[in-house]
């Protein structure tokens, strides 16, 4: 698949610029997951990766013109929220430990 | 977990998640979706409720044991296969009933739909059985 088929529209360029930005953001959030001094930092970074994945799917839906991908984005947005809640519950249950 | 924000949000999200799970299940016949993913979303909805209000409240909301859900789901899935046998066709052949609703609209009921509902119930029941077993420890 070539990057642009036919005349290049502004929307396509915006979508591809967005892909680059979101990918960089996911890499930065991943660094925070690995480095993150404390557990809450890692949980927040994972939540951020979930949100960025939702935006990546949304961008892909725009770039490919398939509205079906938006349903995947809805599902991921609803479920990644649950993951964050479960992690925060785990932190609460484990008690106040600075690092582990 | 005693959080007012989570409780208020859960009451809204539970409805959205369950509605979305039904939507996924019903759409699954020829578009992405289906009983399995719909069941997972519904199980996630109940899991969220269990985290916010405690697993006993979630069990009380379900009104039926998750294991019973597995049984009913398997019964529905197997029964959908026998419907074809009654028509003299091979086991699990799709059967369609088209109900005229008037005004040109028609409701297409099918044995694959019954099978999908069975899968949905089995998935919800299995995930919730595991979840409640973990919570009881």
JSON list of C-alpha atoms in Angstrom, two decimals:
[
{"chain": "A", "resi": 1, "resn": "UNK", "atom": "CA", "xyz": [0.00, 0.00, 0.00]},
{"chain": "A", "resi": 2, "resn": "UNK", "atom": "CA", "xyz": [1.35, 3.40, -0.94]},
{"chain": "A", "resi": 3, "resn": "UNK", "atom": "CA", "xyz": [1.13, 6.23, 1.52]},
{"chain": "A", "resi": 4, "resn": "UNK", "atom": "CA", "xyz": [-1.27, 8.32, -0.55]},
{"chain": "A", "resi": 5, "resn": "UNK", "atom": "CA", "xyz": [-3.41, 6.98, -3.41]},
{"chain": "A", "resi": 6, "resn": "UNK", "atom": "CA", "xyz": [-4.48, 9.67, -5.85]},
{"chain": "A", "resi": 7, "resn": "UNK", "atom": "CA", "xyz": [-4.71, 13.35, -4.97]},
{"chain": "A", "resi": 8, "resn": "UNK", "atom": "CA", "xyz": [-3.61, 14.12, -1.44]},
{"chain": "A", "resi": 9, "resn": "UNK", "atom": "CA", "xyz": [-6.31, 15.69, 0.71]},
{"chain": "A", "resi": 10, "resn": "UNK", "atom": "CA", "xyz": [-5.71, 17.86, 3.74]},
{"chain": "A", "resi": 11, "resn": "UNK", "atom": "CA", "xyz": [-7.62, 15.37, 5.89]},
{"chain": "A", "resi": 12, "resn": "UNK", "atom": "CA", "xyz": [-5.28, 12.54, 4.92]},
{"chain": "A", "resi": 13, "resn": "UNK", "atom": "CA", "xyz": [-2.19, 14.62, 5.67]},
{"chain": "A", "resi": 14, "resn": "UNK", "atom": "CA", "xyz": [-3.69, 15.58, 9.05]},
{"chain": "A", "resi": 15, "resn": "UNK", "atom": "CA", "xyz": [-4.43, 11.94, 9.82]},
{"chain": "A", "resi": 16, "resn": "UNK", "atom": "CA", "xyz": [-0.87, 10.87, 9.01]},
{"chain": "A", "resi": 17, "resn": "UNK", "atom": "CA", "xyz": [0.64, 13.73, 11.04]},
{"chain": "A", "resi": 18, "resn": "UNK", "atom": "CA", "xyz": [-1.66, 12.61, 13.85]},
{"chain": "A", "resi": 19, "resn": "UNK", "atom": "CA", "xyz": [-0.41, 9.03, 13.53]},
{"chain": "A", "resi": 20, "resn": "UNK", "atom": "CA", "xyz": [3.14, 10.28, 14.05]},
{"chain": "A", "resi": 21, "resn": "UNK", "atom": "CA", "xyz": [2.21, 12.41, 17.07]},
{"chain": "A", "resi": 22, "resn": "UNK", "atom": "CA", "xyz": [0.21, 9.68, 18.77]},
{"chain": "A", "resi": 23, "resn": "UNK", "atom": "CA", "xyz": [2.95, 7.10, 18.13]},
{"chain": "A", "resi": 24, "resn": "UNK", "atom": "CA", "xyz": [5.56, 9.37, 19.74]},
{"chain": "A", "resi": 25, "resn": "UNK", "atom": "CA", "xyz": [3.19, 9.93, 22.68]},
{"chain": "A", "resi": 26, "resn": "UNK", "atom": "CA", "xyz": [2.70, 6.17, 23.14]},
{"chain": "A", "resi": 27, "resn": "UNK", "atom": "CA", "xyz": [6.49, 5.67, 23.15]},
{"chain": "A", "resi": 28, "resn": "UNK", "atom": "CA", "xyz": [6.88, 8.45, 25.76]},
{"chain": "A", "resi": 29, "resn": "UNK", "atom": "CA", "xyz": [4.12, 6.91, 27.92]},
{"chain": "A", "resi": 30, "resn": "UNK", "atom": "CA", "xyz": [5.80, 3.50, 27.60]},
{"chain": "A", "resi": 31, "resn": "UNK", "atom": "CA", "xyz": [9.05, 5.00, 28.90]},
{"chain": "A", "resi": 32, "resn": "UNK", "atom": "CA", "xyz": [7.06, 6.21, 31.92]},
{"chain": "A", "resi": 33, "resn": "UNK", "atom": "CA", "xyz": [5.65, 2.70, 32.45]},
{"chain": "A", "resi": 34, "resn": "UNK", "atom": "CA", "xyz": [9.19, 1.24, 32.50]},
{"chain": "A", "resi": 35, "resn": "UNK", "atom": "CA", "xyz": [10.94, 4.03, 34.45]},
{"chain": "A", "resi": 36, "resn": "UNK", "atom": "CA", "xyz": [8.02, 5.31, 36.57]},
{"chain": "A", "resi": 37, "resn": "UNK", "atom": "CA", "xyz": [9.34, 5.71, 40.12]},
{"chain": "A", "resi": 38, "resn": "UNK", "atom": "CA", "xyz": [6.10, 4.71, 41.81]},
{"chain": "A", "resi": 39, "resn": "UNK", "atom": "CA", "xyz": [3.19, 2.36, 41.07]},
{"chain": "A", "resi": 40, "resn": "UNK", "atom": "CA", "xyz": [0.59, 5.17, 40.52]},
{"chain": "A", "resi": 41, "resn": "UNK", "atom": "CA", "xyz": [2.87, 6.66, 37.85]},
{"chain": "A", "resi": 42, "resn": "UNK", "atom": "CA", "xyz": [2.85, 3.36, 35.98]},
{"chain": "A", "resi": 43, "resn": "UNK", "atom": "CA", "xyz": [-0.92, 2.97, 36.30]},
{"chain": "A", "resi": 44, "resn": "UNK", "atom": "CA", "xyz": [-1.52, 6.48, 34.98]},
{"chain": "A", "resi": 45, "resn": "UNK", "atom": "CA", "xyz": [0.90, 5.85, 32.11]},
{"chain": "A", "resi": 46, "resn": "UNK", "atom": "CA", "xyz": [-0.95, 2.63, 31.22]},
{"chain": "A", "resi": 47, "resn": "UNK", "atom": "CA", "xyz": [-4.24, 4.55, 31.29]},
{"chain": "A", "resi": 48, "resn": "UNK", "atom": "CA", "xyz": [-2.66, 7.14, 28.99]},
{"chain": "A", "resi": 49, "resn": "UNK", "atom": "CA", "xyz": [-1.56, 4.38, 26.59]},
{"chain": "A", "resi": 50, "resn": "UNK", "atom": "CA", "xyz": [-5.15, 3.11, 26.53]},
{"chain": "A", "resi": 51, "resn": "UNK", "atom": "CA", "xyz": [-6.47, 6.60, 25.72]},
{"chain": "A", "resi": 52, "resn": "UNK", "atom": "CA", "xyz": [-3.83, 7.10, 23.03]},
{"chain": "A", "resi": 53, "resn": "UNK", "atom": "CA", "xyz": [-4.75, 3.74, 21.50]},
{"chain": "A", "resi": 54, "resn": "UNK", "atom": "CA", "xyz": [-8.36, 4.94, 21.31]},
{"chain": "A", "resi": 55, "resn": "UNK", "atom": "CA", "xyz": [-7.20, 8.05, 19.46]},
{"chain": "A", "resi": 56, "resn": "UNK", "atom": "CA", "xyz": [-5.01, 5.90, 17.18]},
{"chain": "A", "resi": 57, "resn": "UNK", "atom": "CA", "xyz": [-8.04, 3.78, 16.24]},
{"chain": "A", "resi": 58, "resn": "UNK", "atom": "CA", "xyz": [-10.06, 6.96, 15.71]},
{"chain": "A", "resi": 59, "resn": "UNK", "atom": "CA", "xyz": [-7.35, 8.35, 13.41]},
{"chain": "A", "resi": 60, "resn": "UNK", "atom": "CA", "xyz": [-7.24, 5.08, 11.51]},
{"chain": "A", "resi": 61, "resn": "UNK", "atom": "CA", "xyz": [-11.02, 5.23, 11.08]},
{"chain": "A", "resi": 62, "resn": "UNK", "atom": "CA", "xyz": [-10.61, 8.71, 9.54]},
{"chain": "A", "resi": 63, "resn": "UNK", "atom": "CA", "xyz": [-7.66, 7.71, 7.34]},
{"chain": "A", "resi": 64, "resn": "UNK", "atom": "CA", "xyz": [-9.31, 4.54, 6.02]},
{"chain": "A", "resi": 65, "resn": "UNK", "atom": "CA", "xyz": [-12.86, 5.88, 5.92]},
{"chain": "A", "resi": 66, "resn": "UNK", "atom": "CA", "xyz": [-14.20, 2.79, 7.75]},
{"chain": "A", "resi": 67, "resn": "UNK", "atom": "CA", "xyz": [-16.61, 3.79, 10.50]},
{"chain": "A", "resi": 68, "resn": "UNK", "atom": "CA", "xyz": [-16.52, 0.22, 11.88]},
{"chain": "A", "resi": 69, "resn": "UNK", "atom": "CA", "xyz": [-13.23, 0.98, 13.64]},
{"chain": "A", "resi": 70, "resn": "UNK", "atom": "CA", "xyz": [-15.04, 3.55, 15.80]},
{"chain": "A", "resi": 71, "resn": "UNK", "atom": "CA", "xyz": [-16.90, 0.70, 17.53]},
{"chain": "A", "resi": 72, "resn": "UNK", "atom": "CA", "xyz": [-13.56, -0.86, 18.42]},
{"chain": "A", "resi": 73, "resn": "UNK", "atom": "CA", "xyz": [-12.53, 2.54, 19.82]},
{"chain": "A", "resi": 74, "resn": "UNK", "atom": "CA", "xyz": [-15.71, 2.68, 21.96]},
{"chain": "A", "resi": 75, "resn": "UNK", "atom": "CA", "xyz": [-15.08, -0.83, 23.29]},
{"chain": "A", "resi": 76, "resn": "UNK", "atom": "CA", "xyz": [-11.45, -0.04, 24.11]},
{"chain": "A", "resi": 77, "resn": "UNK", "atom": "CA", "xyz": [-12.37, 3.25, 25.82]},
{"chain": "A", "resi": 78, "resn": "UNK", "atom": "CA", "xyz": [-14.95, 1.51, 28.03]},
{"chain": "A", "resi": 79, "resn": "UNK", "atom": "CA", "xyz": [-12.68, -1.43, 28.91]},
{"chain": "A", "resi": 80, "resn": "UNK", "atom": "CA", "xyz": [-9.40, 0.45, 29.50]},
{"chain": "A", "resi": 81, "resn": "UNK", "atom": "CA", "xyz": [-11.23, 2.54, 32.10]},
{"chain": "A", "resi": 82, "resn": "UNK", "atom": "CA", "xyz": [-12.04, -0.70, 33.93]},
{"chain": "A", "resi": 83, "resn": "UNK", "atom": "CA", "xyz": [-8.35, -1.70, 33.90]},
{"chain": "A", "resi": 84, "resn": "UNK", "atom": "CA", "xyz": [-7.34, 1.57, 35.55]},
{"chain": "A", "resi": 85, "resn": "UNK", "atom": "CA", "xyz": [-10.04, 1.18, 38.21]},
{"chain": "A", "resi": 86, "resn": "UNK", "atom": "CA", "xyz": [-8.89, -2.38, 38.94]},
{"chain": "A", "resi": 87, "resn": "UNK", "atom": "CA", "xyz": [-5.27, -1.23, 39.24]},
{"chain": "A", "resi": 88, "resn": "UNK", "atom": "CA", "xyz": [-6.18, 1.60, 41.61]},
{"chain": "A", "resi": 89, "resn": "UNK", "atom": "CA", "xyz": [-8.17, -0.86, 43.70]},
{"chain": "A", "resi": 90, "resn": "UNK", "atom": "CA", "xyz": [-5.11, -3.12, 43.81]},
{"chain": "A", "resi": 91, "resn": "UNK", "atom": "CA", "xyz": [-2.94, -0.21, 45.00]},
{"chain": "A", "resi": 92, "resn": "UNK", "atom": "CA", "xyz": [-5.49, 0.63, 47.69]},
{"chain": "A", "resi": 93, "resn": "UNK", "atom": "CA", "xyz": [-5.68, -3.01, 48.81]},
{"chain": "A", "resi": 94, "resn": "UNK", "atom": "CA", "xyz": [-1.89, -3.40, 48.91]},
{"chain": "A", "resi": 95, "resn": "UNK", "atom": "CA", "xyz": [-1.44, -0.35, 51.15]},
{"chain": "A", "resi": 96, "resn": "UNK", "atom": "CA", "xyz": [0.94, 2.56, 51.09]},
{"chain": "A", "resi": 97, "resn": "UNK", "atom": "CA", "xyz": [4.20, 1.21, 49.76]},
{"chain": "A", "resi": 98, "resn": "UNK", "atom": "CA", "xyz": [6.48, 3.74, 48.08]},
{"chain": "A", "resi": 99, "resn": "UNK", "atom": "CA", "xyz": [7.91, 1.40, 45.47]},
{"chain": "A", "resi": 100, "resn": "UNK", "atom": "CA", "xyz": [7.78, -2.22, 44.45]},
{"chain": "B", "resi": 1, "resn": "UNK", "atom": "CA", "xyz": [-13.65, 0.55, 47.36]},
{"chain": "B", "resi": 2, "resn": "UNK", "atom": "CA", "xyz": [-15.58, 3.49, 48.72]},
{"chain": "B", "resi": 3, "resn": "UNK", "atom": "CA", "xyz": [-15.49, 6.23, 46.12]},
{"chain": "B", "resi": 4, "resn": "UNK", "atom": "CA", "xyz": [-18.48, 8.46, 45.41]},
{"chain": "B", "resi": 5, "resn": "UNK", "atom": "CA", "xyz": [-17.11, 9.41, 41.98]},
{"chain": "B", "resi": 6, "resn": "UNK", "atom": "CA", "xyz": [-16.70, 5.78, 40.95]},
{"chain": "B", "resi": 7, "resn": "UNK", "atom": "CA", "xyz": [-20.17, 4.86, 42.23]},
{"chain": "B", "resi": 8, "resn": "UNK", "atom": "CA", "xyz": [-21.89, 7.70, 40.37]},
{"chain": "B", "resi": 9, "resn": "UNK", "atom": "CA", "xyz": [-19.93, 6.96, 37.19]},
{"chain": "B", "resi": 10, "resn": "UNK", "atom": "CA", "xyz": [-20.65, 3.24, 37.45]},
{"chain": "B", "resi": 11, "resn": "UNK", "atom": "CA", "xyz": [-24.42, 3.74, 37.51]},
{"chain": "B", "resi": 12, "resn": "UNK", "atom": "CA", "xyz": [-24.13, 5.53, 34.18]},
{"chain": "B", "resi": 13, "resn": "UNK", "atom": "CA", "xyz": [-21.46, 3.29, 32.67]},
{"chain": "B", "resi": 14, "resn": "UNK", "atom": "CA", "xyz": [-23.25, 0.05, 33.59]},
{"chain": "B", "resi": 15, "resn": "UNK", "atom": "CA", "xyz": [-26.17, 1.00, 31.36]},
{"chain": "B", "resi": 16, "resn": "UNK", "atom": "CA", "xyz": [-23.92, 2.06, 28.48]},
{"chain": "B", "resi": 17, "resn": "UNK", "atom": "CA", "xyz": [-21.76, -1.06, 28.70]},
{"chain": "B", "resi": 18, "resn": "UNK", "atom": "CA", "xyz": [-24.73, -3.45, 28.81]},
{"chain": "B", "resi": 19, "resn": "UNK", "atom": "CA", "xyz": [-26.42, -1.64, 25.91]},
{"chain": "B", "resi": 20, "resn": "UNK", "atom": "CA", "xyz": [-23.18, -1.75, 23.93]},
{"chain": "B", "resi": 21, "resn": "UNK", "atom": "CA", "xyz": [-22.79, -5.48, 24.67]},
{"chain": "B", "resi": 22, "resn": "UNK", "atom": "CA", "xyz": [-26.30, -6.20, 23.31]},
{"chain": "B", "resi": 23, "resn": "UNK", "atom": "CA", "xyz": [-25.50, -4.06, 20.27]},
{"chain": "B", "resi": 24, "resn": "UNK", "atom": "CA", "xyz": [-22.29, -6.01, 19.65]},
{"chain": "B", "resi": 25, "resn": "UNK", "atom": "CA", "xyz": [-24.07, -9.35, 20.05]},
{"chain": "B", "resi": 26, "resn": "UNK", "atom": "CA", "xyz": [-26.95, -8.50, 17.69]},
{"chain": "B", "resi": 27, "resn": "UNK", "atom": "CA", "xyz": [-24.68, -6.95, 15.06]},
{"chain": "B", "resi": 28, "resn": "UNK", "atom": "CA", "xyz": [-22.30, -9.90, 15.08]},
{"chain": "B", "resi": 29, "resn": "UNK", "atom": "CA", "xyz": [-24.07, -11.84, 12.34]},
{"chain": "B", "resi": 30, "resn": "UNK", "atom": "CA", "xyz": [-22.39, -10.13, 9.42]},
{"chain": "B", "resi": 31, "resn": "UNK", "atom": "CA", "xyz": [-20.30, -7.32, 10.92]},
{"chain": "B", "resi": 32, "resn": "UNK", "atom": "CA", "xyz": [-17.61, -7.32, 13.64]},
{"chain": "B", "resi": 33, "resn": "UNK", "atom": "CA", "xyz": [-19.09, -8.34, 16.96]},
{"chain": "B", "resi": 34, "resn": "UNK", "atom": "CA", "xyz": [-20.82, -11.46, 18.16]},
{"chain": "B", "resi": 35, "resn": "UNK", "atom": "CA", "xyz": [-21.76, -13.37, 21.28]},
{"chain": "B", "resi": 36, "resn": "UNK", "atom": "CA", "xyz": [-18.23, -13.77, 22.58]},
{"chain": "B", "resi": 37, "resn": "UNK", "atom": "CA", "xyz": [-17.12, -10.13, 22.53]},
{"chain": "B", "resi": 38, "resn": "UNK", "atom": "CA", "xyz": [-20.59, -9.00, 23.65]},
{"chain": "B", "resi": 39, "resn": "UNK", "atom": "CA", "xyz": [-20.39, -11.37, 26.61]},
{"chain": "B", "resi": 40, "resn": "UNK", "atom": "CA", "xyz": [-16.96, -10.04, 27.52]},
{"chain": "B", "resi": 41, "resn": "UNK", "atom": "CA", "xyz": [-18.24, -6.44, 27.52]},
{"chain": "B", "resi": 42, "resn": "UNK", "atom": "CA", "xyz": [-21.24, -7.44, 29.67]},
{"chain": "B", "resi": 43, "resn": "UNK", "atom": "CA", "xyz": [-18.93, -9.26, 32.10]},
{"chain": "B", "resi": 44, "resn": "UNK", "atom": "CA", "xyz": [-16.75, -6.14, 32.25]},
{"chain": "B", "resi": 45, "resn": "UNK", "atom": "CA", "xyz": [-19.87, -4.11, 33.12]},
{"chain": "B", "resi": 46, "resn": "UNK", "atom": "CA", "xyz": [-20.72, -6.41, 36.04]},
{"chain": "B", "resi": 47, "resn": "UNK", "atom": "CA", "xyz": [-17.03, -6.45, 37.10]},
{"chain": "B", "resi": 48, "resn": "UNK", "atom": "CA", "xyz": [-17.08, -2.64, 37.24]},
{"chain": "B", "resi": 49, "resn": "UNK", "atom": "CA", "xyz": [-20.25, -2.78, 39.36]},
{"chain": "B", "resi": 50, "resn": "UNK", "atom": "CA", "xyz": [-18.59, -5.35, 41.65]},
{"chain": "B", "resi": 51, "resn": "UNK", "atom": "CA", "xyz": [-15.54, -3.10, 42.11]},
{"chain": "B", "resi": 52, "resn": "UNK", "atom": "CA", "xyz": [-17.66, -0.04, 42.88]},
{"chain": "B", "resi": 53, "resn": "UNK", "atom": "CA", "xyz": [-20.34, -1.58, 45.12]},
{"chain": "B", "resi": 54, "resn": "UNK", "atom": "CA", "xyz": [-18.76, -4.84, 46.33]},
{"chain": "B", "resi": 55, "resn": "UNK", "atom": "CA", "xyz": [-19.19, -8.28, 44.83]},
{"chain": "B", "resi": 56, "resn": "UNK", "atom": "CA", "xyz": [-22.16, -9.16, 47.03]},
{"chain": "B", "resi": 57, "resn": "UNK", "atom": "CA", "xyz": [-24.11, -6.24, 45.56]},
{"chain": "B", "resi": 58, "resn": "UNK", "atom": "CA", "xyz": [-23.15, -7.48, 42.08]},
{"chain": "B", "resi": 59, "resn": "UNK", "atom": "CA", "xyz": [-24.40, -10.98, 42.90]},
{"chain": "B", "resi": 60, "resn": "UNK", "atom": "CA", "xyz": [-27.64, -9.49, 44.22]},
{"chain": "B", "resi": 61, "resn": "UNK", "atom": "CA", "xyz": [-28.01, -7.44, 41.02]},
{"chain": "B", "resi": 62, "resn": "UNK", "atom": "CA", "xyz": [-27.54, -10.52, 38.82]},
{"chain": "B", "resi": 63, "resn": "UNK", "atom": "CA", "xyz": [-30.29, -12.42, 40.74]},
{"chain": "B", "resi": 64, "resn": "UNK", "atom": "CA", "xyz": [-29.05, -15.63, 39.14]},
{"chain": "B", "resi": 65, "resn": "UNK", "atom": "CA", "xyz": [-25.88, -17.57, 39.86]},
{"chain": "B", "resi": 66, "resn": "UNK", "atom": "CA", "xyz": [-23.19, -17.15, 37.14]},
{"chain": "B", "resi": 67, "resn": "UNK", "atom": "CA", "xyz": [-22.94, -20.95, 36.96]},
{"chain": "B", "resi": 68, "resn": "UNK", "atom": "CA", "xyz": [-26.64, -21.15, 36.15]},
{"chain": "B", "resi": 69, "resn": "UNK", "atom": "CA", "xyz": [-25.98, -18.64, 33.33]},
{"chain": "B", "resi": 70, "resn": "UNK", "atom": "CA", "xyz": [-23.38, -21.05, 31.88]},
{"chain": "B", "resi": 71, "resn": "UNK", "atom": "CA", "xyz": [-25.92, -23.87, 31.98]},
{"chain": "B", "resi": 72, "resn": "UNK", "atom": "CA", "xyz": [-28.69, -21.84, 30.32]},
{"chain": "B", "resi": 73, "resn": "UNK", "atom": "CA", "xyz": [-26.25, -20.59, 27.70]},
{"chain": "B", "resi": 74, "resn": "UNK", "atom": "CA", "xyz": [-25.10, -24.09, 26.78]},
{"chain": "B", "resi": 75, "resn": "UNK", "atom": "CA", "xyz": [-28.75, -25.20, 26.63]},
{"chain": "B", "resi": 76, "resn": "UNK", "atom": "CA", "xyz": [-29.60, -22.34, 24.24]},
{"chain": "B", "resi": 77, "resn": "UNK", "atom": "CA", "xyz": [-26.58, -23.05, 22.03]},
{"chain": "B", "resi": 78, "resn": "UNK", "atom": "CA", "xyz": [-27.27, -26.80, 21.78]},
{"chain": "B", "resi": 79, "resn": "UNK", "atom": "CA", "xyz": [-31.01, -26.22, 21.29]},
{"chain": "B", "resi": 80, "resn": "UNK", "atom": "CA", "xyz": [-30.24, -23.98, 18.29]},
{"chain": "B", "resi": 81, "resn": "UNK", "atom": "CA", "xyz": [-28.52, -26.98, 16.68]},
{"chain": "B", "resi": 82, "resn": "UNK", "atom": "CA", "xyz": [-31.46, -29.31, 17.29]},
{"chain": "B", "resi": 83, "resn": "UNK", "atom": "CA", "xyz": [-33.88, -26.88, 15.59]},
{"chain": "B", "resi": 84, "resn": "UNK", "atom": "CA", "xyz": [-32.30, -27.90, 12.25]},
{"chain": "B", "resi": 85, "resn": "UNK", "atom": "CA", "xyz": [-32.61, -31.61, 13.08]},
{"chain": "B", "resi": 86, "resn": "UNK", "atom": "CA", "xyz": [-36.37, -31.11, 13.58]},
{"chain": "B", "resi": 87, "resn": "UNK", "atom": "CA", "xyz": [-36.55, -29.75, 10.01]},
{"chain": "B", "resi": 88, "resn": "UNK", "atom": "CA", "xyz": [-34.73, -32.82, 8.70]},
{"chain": "B", "resi": 89, "resn": "UNK", "atom": "CA", "xyz": [-31.50, -30.93, 7.98]},
{"chain": "B", "resi": 90, "resn": "UNK", "atom": "CA", "xyz": [-27.97, -31.42, 9.31]},
{"chain": "B", "resi": 91, "resn": "UNK", "atom": "CA", "xyz": [-27.20, -30.45, 12.91]},
{"chain": "B", "resi": 92, "resn": "UNK", "atom": "CA", "xyz": [-26.59, -26.67, 13.36]},
{"chain": "B", "resi": 93, "resn": "UNK", "atom": "CA", "xyz": [-27.90, -25.71, 9.89]},
{"chain": "B", "resi": 94, "resn": "UNK", "atom": "CA", "xyz": [-29.12, -22.10, 10.09]},
{"chain": "B", "resi": 95, "resn": "UNK", "atom": "CA", "xyz": [-32.91, -21.73, 10.31]},
{"chain": "B", "resi": 96, "resn": "UNK", "atom": "CA", "xyz": [-34.61, -18.42, 9.55]},
{"chain": "B", "resi": 97, "resn": "UNK", "atom": "CA", "xyz": [-38.01, -17.04, 10.54]},
{"chain": "B", "resi": 98, "resn": "UNK", "atom": "CA", "xyz": [-38.90, -13.74, 8.93]},
{"chain": "B", "resi": 99, "resn": "UNK", "atom": "CA", "xyz": [-41.58, -11.92, 10.90]},
{"chain": "B", "resi": 100, "resn": "UNK", "atom": "CA", "xyz": [-43.46, -9.23, 8.98]},
{"chain": "B", "resi": 101, "resn": "UNK", "atom": "CA", "xyz": [-43.84, -6.15, 11.18]},
{"chain": "B", "resi": 102, "resn": "UNK", "atom": "CA", "xyz": [-45.93, -4.17, 8.70]},
{"chain": "B", "resi": 103, "resn": "UNK", "atom": "CA", "xyz": [-44.89, -1.10, 6.75]},
{"chain": "B", "resi": 104, "resn": "UNK", "atom": "CA", "xyz": [-42.27, -3.08, 4.85]},
{"chain": "B", "resi": 105, "resn": "UNK", "atom": "CA", "xyz": [-40.22, -3.73, 8.00]},
{"chain": "B", "resi": 106, "resn": "UNK", "atom": "CA", "xyz": [-39.32, -7.29, 8.81]},
{"chain": "B", "resi": 107, "resn": "UNK", "atom": "CA", "xyz": [-37.68, -8.93, 11.80]},
{"chain": "B", "resi": 108, "resn": "UNK", "atom": "CA", "xyz": [-35.28, -11.72, 10.89]},
{"chain": "B", "resi": 109, "resn": "UNK", "atom": "CA", "xyz": [-35.04, -14.28, 13.67]},
{"chain": "B", "resi": 110, "resn": "UNK", "atom": "CA", "xyz": [-32.61, -17.15, 13.24]},
{"chain": "B", "resi": 111, "resn": "UNK", "atom": "CA", "xyz": [-31.05, -20.11, 14.98]},
{"chain": "B", "resi": 112, "resn": "UNK", "atom": "CA", "xyz": [-27.57, -18.49, 14.67]},
{"chain": "B", "resi": 113, "resn": "UNK", "atom": "CA", "xyz": [-28.99, -15.69, 16.82]},
{"chain": "B", "resi": 114, "resn": "UNK", "atom": "CA", "xyz": [-30.06, -18.24, 19.44]},
{"chain": "B", "resi": 115, "resn": "UNK", "atom": "CA", "xyz": [-26.59, -19.79, 19.27]},
{"chain": "B", "resi": 116, "resn": "UNK", "atom": "CA", "xyz": [-25.01, -16.36, 19.75]},
{"chain": "B", "resi": 117, "resn": "UNK", "atom": "CA", "xyz": [-27.23, -15.67, 22.76]},
{"chain": "B", "resi": 118, "resn": "UNK", "atom": "CA", "xyz": [-26.04, -19.00, 24.17]},
{"chain": "B", "resi": 119, "resn": "UNK", "atom": "CA", "xyz": [-22.39, -18.05, 23.64]},
{"chain": "B", "resi": 120, "resn": "UNK", "atom": "CA", "xyz": [-23.09, -14.65, 25.25]},
{"chain": "B", "resi": 121, "resn": "UNK", "atom": "CA", "xyz": [-24.56, -16.26, 28.37]},
{"chain": "B", "resi": 122, "resn": "UNK", "atom": "CA", "xyz": [-21.75, -18.83, 28.63]},
{"chain": "B", "resi": 123, "resn": "UNK", "atom": "CA", "xyz": [-19.07, -16.12, 28.38]},
{"chain": "B", "resi": 124, "resn": "UNK", "atom": "CA", "xyz": [-20.78, -13.87, 30.96]},
{"chain": "B", "resi": 125, "resn": "UNK", "atom": "CA", "xyz": [-21.26, -16.81, 33.30]},
{"chain": "B", "resi": 126, "resn": "UNK", "atom": "CA", "xyz": [-17.70, -18.12, 32.98]},
{"chain": "B", "resi": 127, "resn": "UNK", "atom": "CA", "xyz": [-15.99, -14.75, 33.49]},
{"chain": "B", "resi": 128, "resn": "UNK", "atom": "CA", "xyz": [-18.22, -13.87, 36.45]},
{"chain": "B", "resi": 129, "resn": "UNK", "atom": "CA", "xyz": [-17.72, -17.29, 38.07]},
{"chain": "B", "resi": 130, "resn": "UNK", "atom": "CA", "xyz": [-13.95, -16.74, 37.90]},
{"chain": "B", "resi": 131, "resn": "UNK", "atom": "CA", "xyz": [-14.26, -13.16, 39.12]},
{"chain": "B", "resi": 132, "resn": "UNK", "atom": "CA", "xyz": [-16.47, -13.97, 42.11]},
{"chain": "B", "resi": 133, "resn": "UNK", "atom": "CA", "xyz": [-14.25, -16.94, 43.04]},
{"chain": "B", "resi": 134, "resn": "UNK", "atom": "CA", "xyz": [-11.25, -14.57, 43.10]},
{"chain": "B", "resi": 135, "resn": "UNK", "atom": "CA", "xyz": [-13.18, -11.96, 45.12]},
{"chain": "B", "resi": 136, "resn": "UNK", "atom": "CA", "xyz": [-14.20, -14.46, 47.80]},
{"chain": "B", "resi": 137, "resn": "UNK", "atom": "CA", "xyz": [-10.61, -15.21, 48.70]}
]
